[in-house]
């Protein structure tokens, strides 16, 4: 099925609308509203400010707890979302959420190296976990997070919001249905010129440089676009600006991957230049690009398929990606289903990140155990 831009926008709007409408039987008194999945948000920074409105826009999610080191900030946000003051926790008394029945799940939006501790503590408190990307800073921590959630019988999902972005789903459909022909090559970049003083420049908190932060979008996209796992990869890293920003983490990383089918991918990420996130996929019957690809809105698909121009602007606006993510995870919690991006999906990216670091000659990050995920036939096939 080929849709033009207007039809696609209509379809997007219809499917969004359909997904958010509750089917109530006509002429019967409205039943009590179904209980929503209540989230405690841990870390009230920039990304949490997108997630919270997204969650409350969904049909099945609510903000019912806040966890912060700043009580005054938490009280202001609590007033905004109707969270009782008794449901505000500090990082120290966080474990008391175990006794709060209004909290079903947590949303972990802390610096990367803190994801493991709070995921494991949440699991021990019997709460489901939606954790921001990157899953953690080490493979060992990622495995411990999965094990803790399994032991506590709670769900774990990594918040890869692009898995819910309509035009990403559309490009996956175009590729997997063969409309692009045989995919041969992918290129993808994402980076920005980072300001000094960010926790992202602290290796213990961040794990490493831009690969952990934004390069992971290109890595994850290459995997869902191909539907394959890399068979081999090779990487380079560099730091050009010897200013105070890069005393702990590298400034640039570039890597190539070969997938089992022979598809080759080339990716780069930086903290030294503003690089609008994009990907381009080249197939025997045409090409497609999403540029910008990883923004919260304005995501734009274009290309050419068998001589026909492709030009589709995503119908979604911020915070739709977060709304869809919350809707999906809450649905999984309510119905005991496996989420779209479980911990194992985050773990795979962590293993590839470890391999990229190893190939680039950067000592594997703190507490990262060596793993070997690169296998398969020799590099030239
Ligand atoms: P941020 O700096 O804006 O917020 C981090 C929060 O953690 C703040 O509320 C801060 O007070 C708290 N915090 C607790 N201990 C801290 C410490 N020792 N140092 C610094 N902050 C501390 O960061 P952010 O941009 O919201 O990123 C948080 C997480 O979300 C990261 O893992 C990041 O990779 C991820 N993220 C995801 C997306 C996405 O689109 N999915 C976008 C941005 C960030």
Short mmCIF file of C-alpha atoms and ligand atoms in Angstrom, two decimals:
data_model
loop_
_atom_site.label_atom_id
_atom_site.label_comp_id
_atom_site.label_asym_id
_atom_site.label_seq_id
_atom_site.Cartn_x
_atom_site.Cartn_y
_atom_site.Cartn_z
CA UNK A 1 0.00 0.00 0.00
CA UNK A 2 1.41 3.40 -0.94
CA UNK A 3 0.03 6.45 0.80
CA UNK A 4 0.62 10.01 -0.18
CA UNK A 5 1.46 12.57 2.49
CA UNK A 6 -2.14 13.71 3.04
CA UNK A 7 -3.44 10.12 3.29
CA UNK A 8 -0.66 9.23 5.66
CA UNK A 9 -1.37 12.23 7.88
CA UNK A 10 -5.07 11.26 7.92
CA UNK A 11 -4.25 7.66 8.71
CA UNK A 12 -1.93 8.77 11.49
CA UNK A 13 -4.57 11.03 12.96
CA UNK A 14 -7.21 8.29 12.67
CA UNK A 15 -5.09 5.61 14.24
CA UNK A 16 -4.02 7.94 17.04
CA UNK A 17 -7.63 8.88 17.61
CA UNK A 18 -8.77 5.25 17.47
CA UNK A 19 -6.11 4.24 19.93
CA UNK A 20 -7.17 6.87 22.43
CA UNK A 21 -10.94 6.42 22.22
CA UNK A 22 -12.62 4.24 24.83
CA UNK A 23 -15.45 2.11 23.48
CA UNK A 24 -18.28 2.69 25.91
CA UNK A 25 -21.57 0.89 25.27
CA UNK A 26 -24.23 3.38 24.12
CA UNK A 27 -26.99 4.38 26.55
CA UNK A 28 -25.49 2.72 29.58
CA UNK A 29 -24.40 4.81 32.54
CA UNK A 30 -20.65 5.41 32.34
CA UNK A 31 -18.76 2.86 34.43
CA UNK A 32 -16.17 4.02 36.95
CA UNK A 33 -13.02 5.10 35.09
CA UNK A 34 -10.60 2.19 34.79
CA UNK A 35 -7.63 2.46 37.11
CA UNK A 36 -4.57 3.94 35.42
CA UNK A 37 -1.00 2.73 35.86
CA UNK A 38 0.59 5.13 38.36
CA UNK A 39 4.19 6.21 37.75
CA UNK A 40 6.72 7.63 40.20
CA UNK A 41 9.11 9.78 38.17
CA UNK A 42 12.72 9.54 39.40
CA UNK A 43 14.80 12.57 38.41
CA UNK A 44 12.86 15.72 37.52
CA UNK A 45 15.11 17.05 34.74
CA UNK A 46 14.68 17.79 31.05
CA UNK A 47 13.41 14.48 29.76
CA UNK A 48 10.99 14.01 32.66
CA UNK A 49 9.40 17.30 31.57
CA UNK A 50 8.47 15.62 28.27
CA UNK A 51 7.47 12.27 29.75
CA UNK A 52 5.03 13.61 32.37
CA UNK A 53 2.72 15.48 29.94
CA UNK A 54 2.97 12.50 27.58
CA UNK A 55 1.89 10.07 30.29
CA UNK A 56 -1.08 12.17 31.39
CA UNK A 57 -2.17 12.55 27.73
CA UNK A 58 -2.41 8.76 27.47
CA UNK A 59 -5.60 6.87 28.32
CA UNK A 60 -4.04 4.58 30.90
CA UNK A 61 -1.19 6.31 32.75
CA UNK A 62 -0.95 8.81 35.59
CA UNK A 63 1.82 10.50 37.57
CA UNK A 64 1.35 9.38 41.18
CA UNK A 65 4.78 9.88 42.75
CA UNK A 66 7.93 12.00 42.42
CA UNK A 67 11.49 11.23 43.49
CA UNK A 68 13.91 14.12 43.66
CA UNK A 69 16.82 15.61 45.57
CA UNK A 70 15.07 19.00 45.39
CA UNK A 71 11.92 19.04 47.56
CA UNK A 72 10.88 22.55 46.43
CA UNK A 73 11.02 21.62 42.74
CA UNK A 74 9.15 18.37 43.45
CA UNK A 75 6.38 20.21 45.32
CA UNK A 76 5.79 22.57 42.37
CA UNK A 77 5.56 19.63 39.95
CA UNK A 78 3.37 17.71 42.41
CA UNK A 79 0.87 20.60 42.40
CA UNK A 80 0.87 20.57 38.60
CA UNK A 81 0.13 16.83 38.34
CA UNK A 82 -2.04 16.38 41.44
CA UNK A 83 0.55 14.24 43.25
CA UNK A 84 -0.02 14.19 47.05
CA UNK A 85 2.84 15.64 49.09
CA UNK A 86 3.10 12.28 50.88
CA UNK A 87 4.05 10.71 47.54
CA UNK A 88 7.18 12.82 47.12
CA UNK A 89 10.31 10.84 47.98
CA UNK A 90 14.01 11.65 48.21
CA UNK A 91 16.72 9.38 46.81
CA UNK A 92 17.31 8.22 50.40
CA UNK A 93 13.76 7.23 51.37
CA UNK A 94 12.87 6.07 47.84
CA UNK A 95 12.46 2.43 48.96
CA UNK A 96 9.33 3.45 50.89
CA UNK A 97 7.45 3.49 47.56
CA UNK A 98 6.99 -0.23 48.30
CA UNK A 99 4.18 0.81 50.70
CA UNK A 100 2.46 3.21 48.26
CA UNK A 101 -0.29 1.34 46.36
CA UNK A 102 -0.86 4.31 44.00
CA UNK A 103 2.61 3.70 42.51
CA UNK A 104 2.65 0.75 40.10
CA UNK A 105 5.76 1.66 38.13
CA UNK A 106 8.71 4.03 38.07
CA UNK A 107 10.12 6.10 35.20
CA UNK A 108 13.90 6.37 35.65
CA UNK A 109 15.16 9.69 34.21
CA UNK A 110 18.46 10.04 36.07
CA UNK A 111 22.05 10.28 34.78
CA UNK A 112 23.01 7.02 33.06
CA UNK A 113 25.07 5.38 35.80
CA UNK A 114 22.21 5.79 38.31
CA UNK A 115 19.73 3.79 36.18
CA UNK A 116 20.90 0.45 37.55
CA UNK A 117 20.66 1.35 41.23
CA UNK A 118 17.16 2.81 40.96
CA UNK A 119 15.86 0.09 38.66
CA UNK A 120 17.05 -2.58 41.10
CA UNK A 121 15.67 -0.72 44.14
CA UNK A 122 12.32 -0.23 42.34
CA UNK A 123 12.16 -3.92 41.46
CA UNK A 124 12.86 -4.84 45.09
CA UNK A 125 9.99 -2.52 46.06
CA UNK A 126 7.76 -4.54 43.69
CA UNK A 127 7.38 -1.78 41.07
CA UNK A 128 7.59 -2.08 37.26
CA UNK A 129 10.35 -0.08 35.57
CA UNK A 130 10.38 2.14 32.48
CA UNK A 131 14.03 3.22 32.25
CA UNK A 132 15.54 5.88 30.01
CA UNK A 133 18.20 5.06 27.44
CA UNK A 134 21.04 4.22 27.60
CA UNK A 135 19.97 1.37 29.86
CA UNK A 136 23.07 1.74 32.04
CA UNK A 137 26.78 2.47 31.72
CA UNK A 138 27.97 -1.14 31.77
CA UNK A 139 26.93 -4.52 30.48
CA UNK A 140 27.21 -5.93 34.00
CA UNK A 141 24.78 -3.33 35.38
CA UNK A 142 22.34 -3.99 32.52
CA UNK A 143 22.38 -7.71 33.26
CA UNK A 144 21.84 -7.03 36.97
CA UNK A 145 18.81 -4.84 36.12
CA UNK A 146 17.25 -7.59 34.03
CA UNK A 147 17.92 -10.19 36.72
CA UNK A 148 16.44 -8.00 39.49
CA UNK A 149 13.24 -7.34 37.50
CA UNK A 150 12.88 -11.02 36.66
CA UNK A 151 13.41 -12.03 40.30
CA UNK A 152 10.76 -9.54 41.45
CA UNK A 153 8.42 -10.53 38.59
CA UNK A 154 8.10 -6.93 37.39
CA UNK A 155 8.28 -5.56 33.82
CA UNK A 156 11.32 -3.71 32.53
CA UNK A 157 11.21 -1.54 29.41
CA UNK A 158 13.86 0.78 27.99
CA UNK A 159 12.37 4.07 26.82
CA UNK A 160 13.34 3.96 23.14
CA UNK A 161 10.72 6.53 22.11
CA UNK A 162 11.52 6.25 18.37
CA UNK A 163 10.00 2.74 18.41
CA UNK A 164 6.67 4.59 18.75
CA UNK A 165 7.28 7.37 16.19
CA UNK A 166 4.86 6.93 13.25
CA UNK A 167 7.29 7.69 10.41
CA UNK A 168 9.96 5.39 11.87
CA UNK A 169 7.33 2.64 11.88
CA UNK A 170 6.45 3.62 8.30
CA UNK A 171 10.07 3.34 7.13
CA UNK A 172 10.40 -0.06 8.82
CA UNK A 173 7.25 -1.17 6.95
CA UNK A 174 8.60 0.15 3.61
CA UNK A 175 11.90 -1.68 4.11
CA UNK A 176 10.51 -4.96 5.45
CA UNK A 177 7.79 -5.16 2.76
CA UNK A 178 10.51 -5.01 0.08
CA UNK A 179 9.42 -1.67 -1.41
CA UNK A 180 13.00 -0.41 -1.18
CA UNK A 181 14.29 -3.59 -2.86
CA UNK A 182 17.40 -5.13 -1.34
CA UNK A 183 18.81 -2.73 1.22
CA UNK A 184 22.52 -2.25 0.63
CA UNK A 185 23.67 0.54 2.91
CA UNK A 186 22.60 2.83 5.76
CA UNK A 187 24.17 6.02 6.99
CA UNK A 188 23.19 7.76 10.22
CA UNK A 189 24.52 10.60 12.39
CA UNK A 190 23.43 12.41 15.54
CA UNK A 191 25.35 14.88 17.67
CA UNK A 192 25.44 18.32 19.22
CA UNK A 193 27.86 20.88 20.55
CA UNK A 194 27.72 20.19 24.28
CA UNK A 195 27.93 22.96 26.88
CA UNK A 196 30.58 22.68 29.60
CA UNK A 197 29.48 21.51 33.05
CA UNK A 198 27.02 18.82 31.89
CA UNK A 199 26.97 15.53 33.86
CA UNK A 200 27.23 13.94 30.40
CA UNK A 201 30.93 14.92 30.39
CA UNK A 202 31.56 13.04 33.65
CA UNK A 203 32.57 9.49 32.78
CA UNK A 204 31.28 7.93 36.01
CA UNK A 205 27.81 9.40 35.50
CA UNK A 206 27.61 9.12 31.71
CA UNK A 207 29.67 5.99 30.98
CA UNK A 208 31.30 7.63 27.98
CA UNK A 209 30.84 10.31 25.35
CA UNK A 210 28.14 11.04 22.75
CA UNK A 211 27.71 7.39 21.76
CA UNK A 212 25.92 6.70 25.08
CA UNK A 213 23.80 9.82 24.76
CA UNK A 214 22.83 10.32 21.10
CA UNK A 215 24.91 7.92 18.99
CA UNK A 216 22.78 5.16 20.52
CA UNK A 217 19.85 6.42 18.40
CA UNK A 218 21.76 5.61 15.19
CA UNK A 219 22.91 2.25 16.58
CA UNK A 220 19.40 1.25 17.62
CA UNK A 221 17.87 2.55 14.34
CA UNK A 222 20.26 0.48 12.20
CA UNK A 223 19.09 -2.59 14.12
CA UNK A 224 15.36 -1.94 13.76
CA UNK A 225 15.65 -0.78 10.13
CA UNK A 226 17.48 -3.94 9.07
CA UNK A 227 15.78 -6.28 11.56
CA UNK A 228 19.24 -7.80 11.98
CA UNK A 229 21.99 -7.81 14.60
CA UNK A 230 25.46 -6.60 13.53
CA UNK A 231 27.83 -9.43 12.60
CA UNK A 232 30.93 -7.23 12.69
CA UNK A 233 31.83 -3.69 13.58
CA UNK A 234 34.80 -1.38 13.54
CA UNK A 235 35.13 2.02 15.21
CA UNK A 236 37.25 5.14 15.66
CA UNK A 237 37.13 7.82 18.31
CA UNK A 238 38.82 11.19 18.59
CA UNK A 239 38.93 14.39 20.58
CA UNK A 240 39.74 17.53 18.60
CA UNK A 241 38.84 20.26 21.07
CA UNK A 242 41.22 19.98 23.97
CA UNK A 243 39.17 22.22 26.22
CA UNK A 244 37.82 21.47 29.69
CA UNK A 245 34.85 19.54 28.29
CA UNK A 246 36.71 16.46 27.15
CA UNK A 247 39.02 15.58 30.02
CA UNK A 248 37.00 12.41 30.76
CA UNK A 249 34.99 11.43 27.68
CA UNK A 250 35.80 11.41 23.97
CA UNK A 251 34.35 14.04 21.61
CA UNK A 252 33.71 11.97 18.45
CA UNK A 253 32.95 8.38 17.59
CA UNK A 254 32.40 6.86 14.16
CA UNK A 255 31.69 3.23 13.46
CA UNK A 256 30.76 0.88 10.66
CA UNK A 257 28.75 -2.31 10.93
CA UNK A 258 28.16 -5.26 8.64
CA UNK A 259 24.92 -7.18 9.10
CA UNK A 260 24.52 -10.89 8.31
CA UNK A 261 22.67 -10.15 5.02
CA UNK A 262 25.64 -8.04 3.89
CA UNK A 263 24.00 -4.64 4.56
CA UNK A 264 26.68 -2.16 5.60
CA UNK A 265 26.06 0.80 7.92
CA UNK A 266 28.15 3.83 8.67
CA UNK A 267 27.40 6.01 11.72
CA UNK A 268 28.92 8.97 13.54
CA UNK A 269 28.23 10.95 16.68
CA UNK A 270 29.81 14.03 18.22
CA UNK A 271 29.72 16.40 21.18
CA UNK A 272 31.61 19.03 19.17
CA UNK A 273 29.15 20.08 16.43
CA UNK A 274 25.42 20.44 15.98
CA UNK A 275 24.50 17.49 13.82
CA UNK A 276 20.78 17.07 13.11
CA UNK A 277 20.02 13.38 13.71
CA UNK A 278 19.17 11.55 10.49
CA UNK A 279 19.35 8.21 8.74
CA UNK A 280 19.40 7.30 5.05
CA UNK A 281 18.69 3.84 3.73
CA UNK A 282 19.73 2.87 0.19
CA UNK A 283 18.04 -0.06 -1.55
CA UNK A 284 18.01 -1.53 -5.06
CA UNK A 285 14.61 0.07 -5.81
CA UNK A 286 15.15 3.43 -4.16
CA UNK A 287 16.15 5.23 -1.02
CA UNK A 288 14.54 6.79 2.02
CA UNK A 289 15.76 9.26 4.57
CA UNK A 290 14.38 10.53 7.83
CA UNK A 291 15.80 13.97 8.54
CA UNK A 292 15.33 15.11 11.19
CA UNK A 293 14.89 11.60 12.56
CA UNK A 294 15.27 11.77 16.32
CA UNK A 295 13.47 15.00 17.25
CA UNK A 296 10.39 15.02 19.45
CA UNK A 297 8.34 16.41 16.54
CA UNK A 298 8.76 17.51 12.93
CA UNK A 299 10.17 14.11 11.99
CA UNK A 300 10.31 14.04 8.19
CA UNK A 301 10.47 11.04 5.84
CA UNK A 302 11.42 11.53 2.21
CA UNK A 303 12.98 9.57 -0.60
CA UNK A 304 12.27 7.88 -3.88
CA UNK A 305 10.76 4.42 -4.38
CA UNK A 306 10.68 2.92 -7.88
CA UNK A 307 10.78 6.43 -9.36
CA UNK A 308 7.98 7.74 -7.08
CA UNK A 309 8.78 10.58 -4.70
CA UNK A 310 8.18 9.95 -1.02
CA UNK A 311 7.50 12.91 1.27
CA UNK A 312 5.73 12.38 4.60
CA UNK A 313 5.82 14.58 7.65
CA UNK A 314 5.09 12.81 10.92
CA UNK A 315 1.63 13.64 12.27
CA UNK A 316 2.96 13.40 15.82
CA UNK A 317 3.73 16.41 17.99
CA UNK A 318 5.62 16.52 21.27
CA UNK A 319 4.83 14.80 23.66
CA UNK A 320 3.21 12.14 21.42
CA UNK A 321 6.24 9.79 21.40
CA UNK A 322 6.25 9.80 25.22
CA UNK A 323 2.48 9.40 25.33
CA UNK A 324 2.65 6.34 23.05
CA UNK A 325 5.55 4.91 25.08
CA UNK A 326 3.62 5.31 28.37
CA UNK A 327 0.43 3.98 26.79
CA UNK A 328 2.28 0.86 25.61
CA UNK A 329 4.12 0.17 28.85
CA UNK A 330 1.00 0.70 30.98
CA UNK A 331 -0.90 -1.66 28.68
CA UNK A 332 1.82 -4.28 29.18
CA UNK A 333 1.70 -3.79 32.97
CA UNK A 334 -2.10 -4.05 33.06
CA UNK A 335 -2.25 -7.11 30.81
CA UNK A 336 0.94 -8.90 31.84
CA UNK A 337 2.49 -8.58 28.38
CA UNK A 338 6.15 -8.37 27.31
CA UNK A 339 6.97 -4.76 26.37
CA UNK A 340 8.18 -3.70 22.92
CA UNK A 341 11.70 -2.79 24.12
CA UNK A 342 12.44 -5.01 27.13
CA UNK A 343 15.67 -4.87 29.11
CA UNK A 344 17.23 -7.36 26.70
CA UNK A 345 16.90 -4.78 23.90
CA UNK A 346 18.80 -2.21 25.97
CA UNK A 347 21.39 -4.83 26.88
CA UNK A 348 22.09 -5.58 23.21
CA UNK A 349 22.92 -1.92 22.59
CA UNK A 350 25.14 -1.89 25.68
CA UNK A 351 27.08 -4.87 24.30
CA UNK A 352 27.55 -3.16 20.91
CA UNK A 353 28.65 0.02 22.67
CA UNK A 354 31.26 -2.05 24.54
CA UNK A 355 32.47 -3.48 21.22
CA UNK A 356 32.61 -0.03 19.61
CA UNK A 357 34.75 1.20 22.52
CA UNK A 358 36.99 -1.80 22.31
CA UNK A 359 37.44 -1.36 18.55
CA UNK A 360 38.14 2.37 18.98
CA UNK A 361 40.84 1.54 21.51
CA UNK A 362 39.09 3.24 24.42
CA UNK A 363 39.43 1.35 27.68
CA UNK A 364 36.05 -0.22 28.36
CA UNK A 365 34.14 1.97 30.78
CA UNK A 366 34.18 1.61 34.49
CA UNK A 367 32.92 -1.76 35.73
CA UNK A 368 32.28 -2.94 32.17
CA UNK A 369 33.16 -6.57 31.83
CA UNK A 370 34.59 -7.63 28.46
CA UNK A 371 31.97 -9.35 26.32
CA UNK A 372 32.16 -10.74 22.84
CA UNK A 373 29.13 -10.13 20.71
CA UNK A 374 30.88 -9.84 17.36
CA UNK A 375 30.72 -13.08 15.49
CA UNK A 376 29.95 -14.36 12.04
CA UNK A 377 31.78 -14.57 8.76
CA UNK A 378 34.91 -12.57 7.95
CA UNK A 379 34.55 -8.83 7.27
CA UNK A 380 34.69 -9.09 3.48
CA UNK A 381 31.97 -11.28 2.01
P1 LIG B 1 18.94 16.25 33.31
O1 LIG B 1 20.29 16.67 33.74
O2 LIG B 1 18.08 17.28 32.68
O3 LIG B 1 18.12 15.61 34.51
C1 LIG B 1 18.72 14.66 35.38
C2 LIG B 1 17.99 14.64 36.71
O4 LIG B 1 18.71 13.79 37.60
C3 LIG B 1 17.90 16.00 37.37
O5 LIG B 1 16.63 16.17 37.91
C4 LIG B 1 18.94 15.93 38.49
O6 LIG B 1 18.61 16.73 39.61
C5 LIG B 1 18.92 14.45 38.83
N1 LIG B 1 20.17 13.99 39.43
C6 LIG B 1 20.27 13.19 40.51
N2 LIG B 1 21.54 12.94 40.83
C7 LIG B 1 22.29 13.62 39.94
C8 LIG B 1 23.68 13.76 39.76
N3 LIG B 1 24.58 13.14 40.57
N4 LIG B 1 24.12 14.53 38.75
C9 LIG B 1 23.25 15.13 37.92
N5 LIG B 1 21.90 15.02 38.03
C10 LIG B 1 21.42 14.28 39.04
O7 LIG B 1 19.16 15.02 32.34
P2 LIG B 1 18.17 14.50 31.20
O8 LIG B 1 18.52 15.15 29.91
O9 LIG B 1 16.76 14.58 31.66
O10 LIG B 1 18.65 12.96 31.09
C11 LIG B 1 18.24 11.99 32.03
C12 LIG B 1 18.25 10.61 31.36
O11 LIG B 1 17.33 10.63 30.28
C13 LIG B 1 19.59 10.23 30.75
O12 LIG B 1 19.81 8.86 30.92
C14 LIG B 1 19.45 10.55 29.28
O13 LIG B 1 20.23 9.72 28.43
C15 LIG B 1 17.97 10.26 29.07
N6 LIG B 1 17.40 11.10 28.00
C16 LIG B 1 16.55 10.52 27.13
C17 LIG B 1 16.01 11.27 26.12
C18 LIG B 1 15.01 10.66 25.18
O14 LIG B 1 14.63 11.33 24.22
N7 LIG B 1 14.55 9.45 25.43
C19 LIG B 1 16.34 12.62 25.96
C20 LIG B 1 17.19 13.19 26.91
C21 LIG B 1 17.71 12.43 27.93
#
